[in-house]
CSV table of C-alpha atoms in Angstrom, one decimal:
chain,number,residue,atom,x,y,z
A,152,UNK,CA,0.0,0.0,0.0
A,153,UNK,CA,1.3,3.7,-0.8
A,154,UNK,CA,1.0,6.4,1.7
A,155,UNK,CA,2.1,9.9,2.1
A,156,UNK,CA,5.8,8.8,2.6
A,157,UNK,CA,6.7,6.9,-0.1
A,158,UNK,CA,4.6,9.8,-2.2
A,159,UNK,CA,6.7,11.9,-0.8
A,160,UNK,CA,9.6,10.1,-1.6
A,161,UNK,CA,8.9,9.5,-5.0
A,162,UNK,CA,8.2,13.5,-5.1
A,163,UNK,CA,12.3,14.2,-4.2
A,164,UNK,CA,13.6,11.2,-6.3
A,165,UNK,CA,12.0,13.0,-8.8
A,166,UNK,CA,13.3,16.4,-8.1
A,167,UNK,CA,16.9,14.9,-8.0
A,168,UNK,CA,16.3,13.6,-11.5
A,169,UNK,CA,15.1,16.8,-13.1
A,170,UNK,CA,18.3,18.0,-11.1
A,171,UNK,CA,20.5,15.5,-12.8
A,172,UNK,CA,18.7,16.3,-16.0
A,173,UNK,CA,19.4,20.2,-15.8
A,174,UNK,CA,23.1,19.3,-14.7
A,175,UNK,CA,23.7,17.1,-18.0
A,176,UNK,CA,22.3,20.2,-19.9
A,177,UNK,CA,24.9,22.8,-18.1
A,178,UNK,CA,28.0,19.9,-18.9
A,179,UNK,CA,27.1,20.0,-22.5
A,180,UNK,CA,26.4,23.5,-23.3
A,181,UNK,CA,29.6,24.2,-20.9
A,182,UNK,CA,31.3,22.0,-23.6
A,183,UNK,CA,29.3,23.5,-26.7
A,184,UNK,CA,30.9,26.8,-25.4
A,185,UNK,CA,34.6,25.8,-24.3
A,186,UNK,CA,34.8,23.8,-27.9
A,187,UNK,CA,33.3,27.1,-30.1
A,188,UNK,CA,34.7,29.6,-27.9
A,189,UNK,CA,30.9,30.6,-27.6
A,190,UNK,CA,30.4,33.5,-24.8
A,191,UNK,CA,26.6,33.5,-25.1
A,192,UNK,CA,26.2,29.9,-24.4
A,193,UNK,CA,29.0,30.4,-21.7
A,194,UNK,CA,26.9,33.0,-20.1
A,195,UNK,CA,24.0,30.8,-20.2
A,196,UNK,CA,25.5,27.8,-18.2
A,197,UNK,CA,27.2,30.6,-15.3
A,198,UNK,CA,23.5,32.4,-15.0
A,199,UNK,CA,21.6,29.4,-15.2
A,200,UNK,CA,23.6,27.7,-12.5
A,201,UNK,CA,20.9,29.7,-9.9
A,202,UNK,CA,18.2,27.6,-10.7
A,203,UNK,CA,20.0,24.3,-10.1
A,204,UNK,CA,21.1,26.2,-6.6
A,205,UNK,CA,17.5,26.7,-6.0
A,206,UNK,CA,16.1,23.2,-7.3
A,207,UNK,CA,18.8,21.9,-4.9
A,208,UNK,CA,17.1,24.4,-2.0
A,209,UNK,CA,13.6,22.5,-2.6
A,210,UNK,CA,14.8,19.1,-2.0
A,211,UNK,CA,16.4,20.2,1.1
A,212,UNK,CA,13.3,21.5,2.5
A,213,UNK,CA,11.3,18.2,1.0
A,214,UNK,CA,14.2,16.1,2.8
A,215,UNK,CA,13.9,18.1,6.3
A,216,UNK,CA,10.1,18.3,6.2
A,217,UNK,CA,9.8,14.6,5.8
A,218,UNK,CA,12.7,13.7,8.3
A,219,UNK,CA,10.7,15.7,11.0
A,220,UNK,CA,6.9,15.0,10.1
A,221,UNK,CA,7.2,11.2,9.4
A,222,UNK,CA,10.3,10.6,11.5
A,223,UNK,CA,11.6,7.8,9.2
A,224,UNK,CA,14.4,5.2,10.8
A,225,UNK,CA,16.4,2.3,9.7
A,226,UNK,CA,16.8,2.3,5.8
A,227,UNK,CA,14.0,4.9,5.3
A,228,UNK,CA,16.1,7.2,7.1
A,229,UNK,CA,19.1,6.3,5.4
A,230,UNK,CA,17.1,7.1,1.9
A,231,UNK,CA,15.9,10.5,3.1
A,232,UNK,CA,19.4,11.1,4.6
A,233,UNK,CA,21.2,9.7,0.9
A,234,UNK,CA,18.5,11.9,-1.1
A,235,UNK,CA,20.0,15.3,1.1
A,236,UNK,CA,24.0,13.9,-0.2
A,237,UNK,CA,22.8,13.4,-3.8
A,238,UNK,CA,21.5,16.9,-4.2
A,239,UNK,CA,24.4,18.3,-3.0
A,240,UNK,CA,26.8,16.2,-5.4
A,241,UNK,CA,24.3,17.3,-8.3
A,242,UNK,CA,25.1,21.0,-7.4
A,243,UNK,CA,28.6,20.7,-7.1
A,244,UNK,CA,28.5,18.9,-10.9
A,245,UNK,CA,26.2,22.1,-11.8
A,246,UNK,CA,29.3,24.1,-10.2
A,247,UNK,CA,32.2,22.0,-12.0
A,248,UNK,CA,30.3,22.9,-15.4
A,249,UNK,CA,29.9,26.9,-14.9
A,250,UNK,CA,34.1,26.5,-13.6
A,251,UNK,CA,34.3,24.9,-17.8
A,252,UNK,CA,32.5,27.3,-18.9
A,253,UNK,CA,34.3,30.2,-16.9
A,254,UNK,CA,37.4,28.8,-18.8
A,255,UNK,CA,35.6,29.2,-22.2
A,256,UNK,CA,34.7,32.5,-21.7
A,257,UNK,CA,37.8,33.8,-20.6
A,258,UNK,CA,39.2,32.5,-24.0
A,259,UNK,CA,36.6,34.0,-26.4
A,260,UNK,CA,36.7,34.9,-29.3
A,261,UNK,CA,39.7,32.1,-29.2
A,262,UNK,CA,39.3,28.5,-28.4
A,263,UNK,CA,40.4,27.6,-25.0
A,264,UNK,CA,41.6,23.7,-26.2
A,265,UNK,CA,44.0,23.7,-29.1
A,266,UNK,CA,43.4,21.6,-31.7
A,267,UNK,CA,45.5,18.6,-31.7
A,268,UNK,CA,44.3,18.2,-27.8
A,269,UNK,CA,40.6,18.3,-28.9
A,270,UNK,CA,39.7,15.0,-29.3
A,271,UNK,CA,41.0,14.0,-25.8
A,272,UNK,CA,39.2,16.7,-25.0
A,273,UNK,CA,35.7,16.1,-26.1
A,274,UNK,CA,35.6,13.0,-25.3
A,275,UNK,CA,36.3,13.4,-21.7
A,276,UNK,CA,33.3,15.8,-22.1
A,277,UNK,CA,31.5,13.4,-23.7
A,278,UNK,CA,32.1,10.7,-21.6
A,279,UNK,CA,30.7,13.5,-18.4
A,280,UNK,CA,28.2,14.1,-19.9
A,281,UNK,CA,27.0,10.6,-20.8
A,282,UNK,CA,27.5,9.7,-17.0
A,283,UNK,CA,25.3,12.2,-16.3
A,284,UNK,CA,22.6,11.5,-18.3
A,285,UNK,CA,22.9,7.8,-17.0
A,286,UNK,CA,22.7,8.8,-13.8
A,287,UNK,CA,19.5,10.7,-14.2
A,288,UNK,CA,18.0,7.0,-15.6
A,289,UNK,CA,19.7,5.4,-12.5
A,290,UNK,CA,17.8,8.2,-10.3
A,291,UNK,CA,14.4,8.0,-12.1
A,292,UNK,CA,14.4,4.0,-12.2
A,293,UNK,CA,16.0,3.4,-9.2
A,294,UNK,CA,18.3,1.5,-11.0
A,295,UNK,CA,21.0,-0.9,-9.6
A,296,UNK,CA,22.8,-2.6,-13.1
A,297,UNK,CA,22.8,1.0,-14.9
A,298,UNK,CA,24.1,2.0,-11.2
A,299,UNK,CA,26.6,-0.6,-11.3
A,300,UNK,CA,27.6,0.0,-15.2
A,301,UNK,CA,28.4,3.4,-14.4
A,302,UNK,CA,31.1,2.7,-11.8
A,303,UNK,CA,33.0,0.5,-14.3
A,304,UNK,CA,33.0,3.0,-17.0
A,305,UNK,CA,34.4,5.7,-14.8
A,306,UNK,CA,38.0,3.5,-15.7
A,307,UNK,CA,37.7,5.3,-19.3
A,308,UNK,CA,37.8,9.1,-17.7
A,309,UNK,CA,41.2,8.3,-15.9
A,310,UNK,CA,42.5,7.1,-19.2
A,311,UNK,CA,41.4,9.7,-20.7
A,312,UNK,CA,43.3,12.3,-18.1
A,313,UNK,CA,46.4,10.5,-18.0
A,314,UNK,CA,46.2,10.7,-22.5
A,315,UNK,CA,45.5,14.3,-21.7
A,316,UNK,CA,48.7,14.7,-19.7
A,317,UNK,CA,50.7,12.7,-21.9
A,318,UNK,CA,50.0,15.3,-24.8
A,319,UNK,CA,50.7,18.5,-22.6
A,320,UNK,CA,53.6,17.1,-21.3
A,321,UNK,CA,55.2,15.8,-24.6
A,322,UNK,CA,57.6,17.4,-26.6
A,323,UNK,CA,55.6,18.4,-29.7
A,324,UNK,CA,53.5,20.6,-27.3
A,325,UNK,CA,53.5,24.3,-29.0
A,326,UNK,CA,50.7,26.1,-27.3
A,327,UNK,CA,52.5,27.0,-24.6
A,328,UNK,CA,52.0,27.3,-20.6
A,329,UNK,CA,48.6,28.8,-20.7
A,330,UNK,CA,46.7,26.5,-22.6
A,331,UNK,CA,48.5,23.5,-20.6
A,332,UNK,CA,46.8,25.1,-17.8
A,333,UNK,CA,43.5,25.3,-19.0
A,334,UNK,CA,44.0,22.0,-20.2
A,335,UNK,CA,45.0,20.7,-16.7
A,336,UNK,CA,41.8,22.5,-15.0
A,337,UNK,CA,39.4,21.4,-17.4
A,338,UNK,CA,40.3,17.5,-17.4
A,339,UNK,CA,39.9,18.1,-13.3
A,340,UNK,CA,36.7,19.5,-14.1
A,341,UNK,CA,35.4,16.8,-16.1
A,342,UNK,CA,37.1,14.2,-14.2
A,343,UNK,CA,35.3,15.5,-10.7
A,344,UNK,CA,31.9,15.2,-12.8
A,345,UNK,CA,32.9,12.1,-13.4
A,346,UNK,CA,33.7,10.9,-9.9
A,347,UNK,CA,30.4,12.6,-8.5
A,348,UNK,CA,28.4,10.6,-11.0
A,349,UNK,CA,29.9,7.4,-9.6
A,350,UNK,CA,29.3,8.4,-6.2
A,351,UNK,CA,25.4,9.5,-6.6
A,352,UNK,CA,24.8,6.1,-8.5
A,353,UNK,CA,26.8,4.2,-5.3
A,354,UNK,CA,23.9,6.6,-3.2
A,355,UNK,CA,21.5,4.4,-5.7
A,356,UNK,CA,22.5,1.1,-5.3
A,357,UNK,CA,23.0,2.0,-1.3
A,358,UNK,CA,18.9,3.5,-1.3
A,359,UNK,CA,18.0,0.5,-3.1
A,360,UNK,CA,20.0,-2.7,-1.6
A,361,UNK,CA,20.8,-1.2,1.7
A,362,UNK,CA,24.6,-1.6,1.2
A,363,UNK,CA,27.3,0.5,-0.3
A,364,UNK,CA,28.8,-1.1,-3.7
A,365,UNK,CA,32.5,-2.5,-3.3
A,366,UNK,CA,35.1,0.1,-4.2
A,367,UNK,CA,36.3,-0.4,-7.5
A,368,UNK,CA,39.5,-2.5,-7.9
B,33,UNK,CA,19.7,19.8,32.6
B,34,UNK,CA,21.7,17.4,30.5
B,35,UNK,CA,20.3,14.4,28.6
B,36,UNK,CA,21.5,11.7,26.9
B,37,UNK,CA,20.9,13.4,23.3
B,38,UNK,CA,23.1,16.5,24.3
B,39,UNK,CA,26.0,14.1,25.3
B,40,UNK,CA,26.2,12.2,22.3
B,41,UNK,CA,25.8,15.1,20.2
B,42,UNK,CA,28.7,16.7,22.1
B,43,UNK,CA,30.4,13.6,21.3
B,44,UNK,CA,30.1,13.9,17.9
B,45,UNK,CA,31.3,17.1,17.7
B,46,UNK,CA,34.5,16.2,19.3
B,47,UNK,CA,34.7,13.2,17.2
B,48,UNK,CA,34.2,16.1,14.1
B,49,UNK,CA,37.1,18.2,15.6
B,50,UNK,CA,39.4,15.5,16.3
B,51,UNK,CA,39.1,14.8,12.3
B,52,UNK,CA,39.9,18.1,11.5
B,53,UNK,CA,42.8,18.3,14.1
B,54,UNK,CA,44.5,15.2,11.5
B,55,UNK,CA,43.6,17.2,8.5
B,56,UNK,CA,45.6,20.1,10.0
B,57,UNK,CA,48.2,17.2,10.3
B,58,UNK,CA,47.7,15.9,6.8
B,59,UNK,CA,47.9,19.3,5.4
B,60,UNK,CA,51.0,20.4,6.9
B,61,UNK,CA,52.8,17.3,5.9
B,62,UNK,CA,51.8,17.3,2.6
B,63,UNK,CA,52.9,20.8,2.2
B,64,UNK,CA,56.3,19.7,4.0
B,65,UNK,CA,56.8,16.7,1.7
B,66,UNK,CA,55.8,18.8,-1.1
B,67,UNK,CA,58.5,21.8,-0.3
B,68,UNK,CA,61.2,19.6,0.6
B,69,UNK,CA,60.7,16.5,-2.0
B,70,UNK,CA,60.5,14.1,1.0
B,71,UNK,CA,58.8,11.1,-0.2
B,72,UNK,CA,58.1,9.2,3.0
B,73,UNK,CA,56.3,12.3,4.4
B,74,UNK,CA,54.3,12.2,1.2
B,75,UNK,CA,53.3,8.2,1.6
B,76,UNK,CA,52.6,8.9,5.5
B,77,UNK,CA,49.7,11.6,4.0
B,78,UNK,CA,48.5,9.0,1.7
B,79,UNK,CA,48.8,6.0,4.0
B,80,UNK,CA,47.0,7.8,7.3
B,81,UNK,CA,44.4,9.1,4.8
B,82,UNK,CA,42.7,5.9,5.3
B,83,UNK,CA,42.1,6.9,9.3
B,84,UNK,CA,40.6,10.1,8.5
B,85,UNK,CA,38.2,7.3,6.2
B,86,UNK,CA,37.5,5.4,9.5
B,87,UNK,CA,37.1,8.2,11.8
B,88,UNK,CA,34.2,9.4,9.4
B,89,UNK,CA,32.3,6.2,9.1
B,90,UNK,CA,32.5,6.5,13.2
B,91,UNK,CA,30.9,9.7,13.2
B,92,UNK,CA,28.1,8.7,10.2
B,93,UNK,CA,27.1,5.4,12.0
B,94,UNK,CA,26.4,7.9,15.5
B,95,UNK,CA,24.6,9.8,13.8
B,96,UNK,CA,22.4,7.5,11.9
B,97,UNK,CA,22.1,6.1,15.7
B,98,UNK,CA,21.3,9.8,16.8
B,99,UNK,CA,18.8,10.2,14.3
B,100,UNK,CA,16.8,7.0,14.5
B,101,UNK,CA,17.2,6.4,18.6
B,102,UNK,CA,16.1,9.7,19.3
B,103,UNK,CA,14.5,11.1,16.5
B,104,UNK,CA,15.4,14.9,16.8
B,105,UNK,CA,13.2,17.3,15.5
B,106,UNK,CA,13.5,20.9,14.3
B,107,UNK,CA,17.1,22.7,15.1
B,108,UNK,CA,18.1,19.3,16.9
B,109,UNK,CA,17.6,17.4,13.1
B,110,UNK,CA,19.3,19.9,11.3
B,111,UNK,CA,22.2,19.7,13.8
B,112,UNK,CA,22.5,16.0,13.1
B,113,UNK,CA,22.4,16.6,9.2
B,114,UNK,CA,25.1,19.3,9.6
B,115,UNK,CA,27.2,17.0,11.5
B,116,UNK,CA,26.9,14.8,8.6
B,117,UNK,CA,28.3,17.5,6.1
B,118,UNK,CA,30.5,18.6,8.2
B,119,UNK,CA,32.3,15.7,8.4
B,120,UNK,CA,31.8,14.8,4.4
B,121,UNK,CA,33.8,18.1,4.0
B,122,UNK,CA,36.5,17.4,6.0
B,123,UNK,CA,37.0,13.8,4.5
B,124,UNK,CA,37.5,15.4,1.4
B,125,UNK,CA,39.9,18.1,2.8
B,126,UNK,CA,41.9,14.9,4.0
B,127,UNK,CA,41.5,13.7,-0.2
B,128,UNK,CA,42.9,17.0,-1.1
B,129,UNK,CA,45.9,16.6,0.9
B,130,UNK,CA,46.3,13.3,-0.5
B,131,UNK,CA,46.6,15.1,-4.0
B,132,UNK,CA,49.2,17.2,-3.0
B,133,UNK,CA,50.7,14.6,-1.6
B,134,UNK,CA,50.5,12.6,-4.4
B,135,UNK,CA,51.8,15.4,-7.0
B,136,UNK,CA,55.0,15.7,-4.5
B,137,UNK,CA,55.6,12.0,-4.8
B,138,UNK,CA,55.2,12.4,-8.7
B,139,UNK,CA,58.8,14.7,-8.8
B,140,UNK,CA,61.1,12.9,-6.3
B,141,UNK,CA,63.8,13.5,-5.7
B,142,UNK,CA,62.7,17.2,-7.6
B,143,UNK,CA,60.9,19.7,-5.8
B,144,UNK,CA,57.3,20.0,-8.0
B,145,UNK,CA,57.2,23.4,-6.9
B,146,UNK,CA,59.7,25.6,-8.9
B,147,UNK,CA,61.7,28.4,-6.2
B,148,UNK,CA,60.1,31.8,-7.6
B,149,UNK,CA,56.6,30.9,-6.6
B,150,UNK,CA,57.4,29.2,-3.6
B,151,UNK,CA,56.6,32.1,-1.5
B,152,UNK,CA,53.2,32.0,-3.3
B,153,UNK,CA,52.8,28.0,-3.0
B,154,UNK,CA,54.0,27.9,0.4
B,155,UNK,CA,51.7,31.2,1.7
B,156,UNK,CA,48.9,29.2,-0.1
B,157,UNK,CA,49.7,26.4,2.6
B,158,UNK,CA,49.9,27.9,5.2
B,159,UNK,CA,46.4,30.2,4.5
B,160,UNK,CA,45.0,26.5,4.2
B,161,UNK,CA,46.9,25.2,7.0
B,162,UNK,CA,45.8,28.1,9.5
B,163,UNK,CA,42.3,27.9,7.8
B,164,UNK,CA,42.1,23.8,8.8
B,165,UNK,CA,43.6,24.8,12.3
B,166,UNK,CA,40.8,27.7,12.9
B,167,UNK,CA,37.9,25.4,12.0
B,168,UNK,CA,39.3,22.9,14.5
B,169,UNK,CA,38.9,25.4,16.9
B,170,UNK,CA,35.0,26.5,15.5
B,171,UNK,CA,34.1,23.2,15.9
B,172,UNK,CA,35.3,22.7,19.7
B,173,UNK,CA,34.1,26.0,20.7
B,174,UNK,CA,31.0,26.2,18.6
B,175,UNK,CA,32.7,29.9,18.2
B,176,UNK,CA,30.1,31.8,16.1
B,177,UNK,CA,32.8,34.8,15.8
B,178,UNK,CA,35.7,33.0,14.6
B,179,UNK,CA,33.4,31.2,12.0
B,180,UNK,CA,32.9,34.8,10.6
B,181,UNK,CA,36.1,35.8,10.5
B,182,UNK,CA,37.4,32.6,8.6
B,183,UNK,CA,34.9,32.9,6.2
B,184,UNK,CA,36.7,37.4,5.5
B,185,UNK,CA,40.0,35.1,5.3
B,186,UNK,CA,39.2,33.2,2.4
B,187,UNK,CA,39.7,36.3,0.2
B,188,UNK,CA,43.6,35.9,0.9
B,189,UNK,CA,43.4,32.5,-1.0
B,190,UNK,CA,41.4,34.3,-3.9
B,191,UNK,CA,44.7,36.8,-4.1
B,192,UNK,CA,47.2,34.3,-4.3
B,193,UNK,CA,45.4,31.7,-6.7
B,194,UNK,CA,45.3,35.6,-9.1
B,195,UNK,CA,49.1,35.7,-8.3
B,196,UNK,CA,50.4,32.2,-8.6
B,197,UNK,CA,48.3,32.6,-12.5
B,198,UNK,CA,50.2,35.9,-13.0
B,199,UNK,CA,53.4,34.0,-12.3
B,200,UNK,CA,52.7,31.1,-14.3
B,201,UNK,CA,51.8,32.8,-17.1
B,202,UNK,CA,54.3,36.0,-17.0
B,203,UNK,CA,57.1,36.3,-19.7
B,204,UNK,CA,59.6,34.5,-17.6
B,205,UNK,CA,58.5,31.8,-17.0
B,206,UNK,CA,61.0,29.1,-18.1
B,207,UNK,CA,60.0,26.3,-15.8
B,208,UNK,CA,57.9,24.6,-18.7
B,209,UNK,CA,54.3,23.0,-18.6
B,210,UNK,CA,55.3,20.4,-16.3
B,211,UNK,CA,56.0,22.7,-13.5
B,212,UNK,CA,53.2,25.1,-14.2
B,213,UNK,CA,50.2,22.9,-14.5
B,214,UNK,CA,51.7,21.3,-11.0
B,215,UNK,CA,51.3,24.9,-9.5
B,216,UNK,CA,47.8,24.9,-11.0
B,217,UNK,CA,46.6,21.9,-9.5
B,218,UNK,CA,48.5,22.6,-6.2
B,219,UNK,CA,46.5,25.9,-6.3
B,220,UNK,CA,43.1,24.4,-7.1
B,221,UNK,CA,44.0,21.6,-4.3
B,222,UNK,CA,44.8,24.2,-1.7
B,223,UNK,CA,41.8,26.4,-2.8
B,224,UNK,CA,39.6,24.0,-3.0
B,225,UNK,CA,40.8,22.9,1.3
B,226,UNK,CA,40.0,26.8,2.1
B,227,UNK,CA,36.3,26.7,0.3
B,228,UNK,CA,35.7,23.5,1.9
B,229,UNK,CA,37.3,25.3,5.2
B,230,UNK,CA,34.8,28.1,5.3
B,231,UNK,CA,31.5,25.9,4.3
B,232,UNK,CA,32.5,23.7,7.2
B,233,UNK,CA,32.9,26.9,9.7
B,234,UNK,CA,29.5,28.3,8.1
B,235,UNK,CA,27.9,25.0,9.1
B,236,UNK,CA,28.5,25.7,12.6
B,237,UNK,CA,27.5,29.0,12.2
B,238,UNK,CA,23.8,27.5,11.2
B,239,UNK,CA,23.9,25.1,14.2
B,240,UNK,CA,24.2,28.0,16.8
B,241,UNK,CA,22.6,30.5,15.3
B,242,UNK,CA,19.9,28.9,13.3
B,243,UNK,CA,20.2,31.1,10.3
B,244,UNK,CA,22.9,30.5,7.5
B,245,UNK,CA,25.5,33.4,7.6
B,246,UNK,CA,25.4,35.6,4.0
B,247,UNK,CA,27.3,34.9,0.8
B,248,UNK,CA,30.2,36.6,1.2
B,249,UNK,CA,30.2,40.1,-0.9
């Protein structure tokens, strides 16, 4: 039988995943504009940033109303109290993506990532923003295999940073110190996403099967 | 009078500054191994990393037992829920030292950080340091005033992020993109340990006061 706190429940799971949903919007216009030099769509992603603050704000409330009214314990609370953490990992993704498209703006009307660096590049973003989109499925389904998928494929970001370094650091690098830089920041960026993706999907599979996933190997 | 809620939250608020007292610790070893290219400082960061792991799951599972054995309400719940950011925060201050620790390891027997910006890198650490110190103290005395304060501080770590760039990117450099994207992950690390400094301190703020403090101008 439903009742008014799995209603409510359902009410903040879904918040989180229009959360998630607006966060893989900011990670790929945050891309669009670092990989065009775009300053419109970079403005878009740093303004827009508010409303994922403030979506983040409502499920806070939601979380604290139903700790206090309804009182959950034992795994219910440990939902509520795993809802609160994944809304605050969503923001901080929303964060990491206005700090890309910061870096894109402060290039414009040039291209923050030289060319030969681009394909690393995009596919790190890529590979973000897929994660993200994946978690918003793992949010909205409550779903442990896409949960556990998404862990694994985390292993691809990490190669992807250390191919990134490998091409800053070699000796046909011409772009100089600056770029390097923005290079450095942005695969941290990306690569943080990444790691806050895994960790809201290990929230999933903790909300669902009452125990944390095994750290990777 | 004194009950049995008030002593264990007490307890967990010693617990909290105890983990910040050995992320002082971790911080000012990484920053020694670091400025000195001592590798066996650098693995003791990495290696005790794993207590500051422990002593957090020690402080989640009291209060998870807080929250369901006496099921707080109001200011008491969202007390408990800052306890449990609060001590999020300051596990991932521990991973940040870890980083720094990690990028030291990376040049032995080289110092990563190159001497002209040393004063920069090393007054970085030691903003971070002090900042990690000055929550420890927040936390014990639930001291509403030197929150504040810490939170004016963190515009010093703005300035020398602005500086270490300038330095980095100035005509002279001629330590290569090795050294400077070190300096601009050492910065983002040290950064990152002073943002997650002042959110901790404006935690307690809420706790005492009831009210979070204002985004800082």
């Amino acid at each position: 039988m439903r009742d008014a706190y799995t209603d409510q429940l359902d009410a903040i799971f879904d918040d989180l995943a229009g959360i998630s949903r607006r966060v893989q919007t900011a990670v790929g216009e945050a891309t669009e504009a670092l990989m065009t030099g775009n300053s419109s769509i970079a403005e878009k992603v740093i303004s827009q940033d508010a409303d994922i603050d403030r979506a983040r704000e409502k499920v806070e409330d939601s979380c604290f109303a139903l700790l206090s009214l309804q009182q959950p314990v034992a795994g219910d609370l440990r939902t509520v109290v795993a809802a609160l953490r994944m809304v605050a990992e969503l923001e901080r993704m929303g964060d990491l993506s206005v700090h890309v498209a910061k870096i894109a703006r402060l290039r414009v009307p040039d291209v923050a990532v030289p060319e030969e660096v681009r394909p690393t590049m995009a596919r790190m973003a890529e590979v973000a923003e897929d994660m993200v989109g994946r978690v918003t499925e793992v949010i909205s389904g409550r779903d442990v295999e896409a949960a556990i998928a998404l862990g694994r494929d985390d292993e691809e970001m990490d190669q992807l940073r250390r191919r990134s370094f490998t091409e800053l650091l070699g000796d046909e690098w011409a772009h100089g110190v600056e770029a390097a830089v923005d290079i450095a920041l942005l695969g941290r960026y990306y690569e943080r996403i990444a790691d806050h993706a895994v960790s809201v999907a290990n929230r999933v599979i903790f909300v669902v099967t009452g125990h944390n996933p095994a750290p990777a190997a």
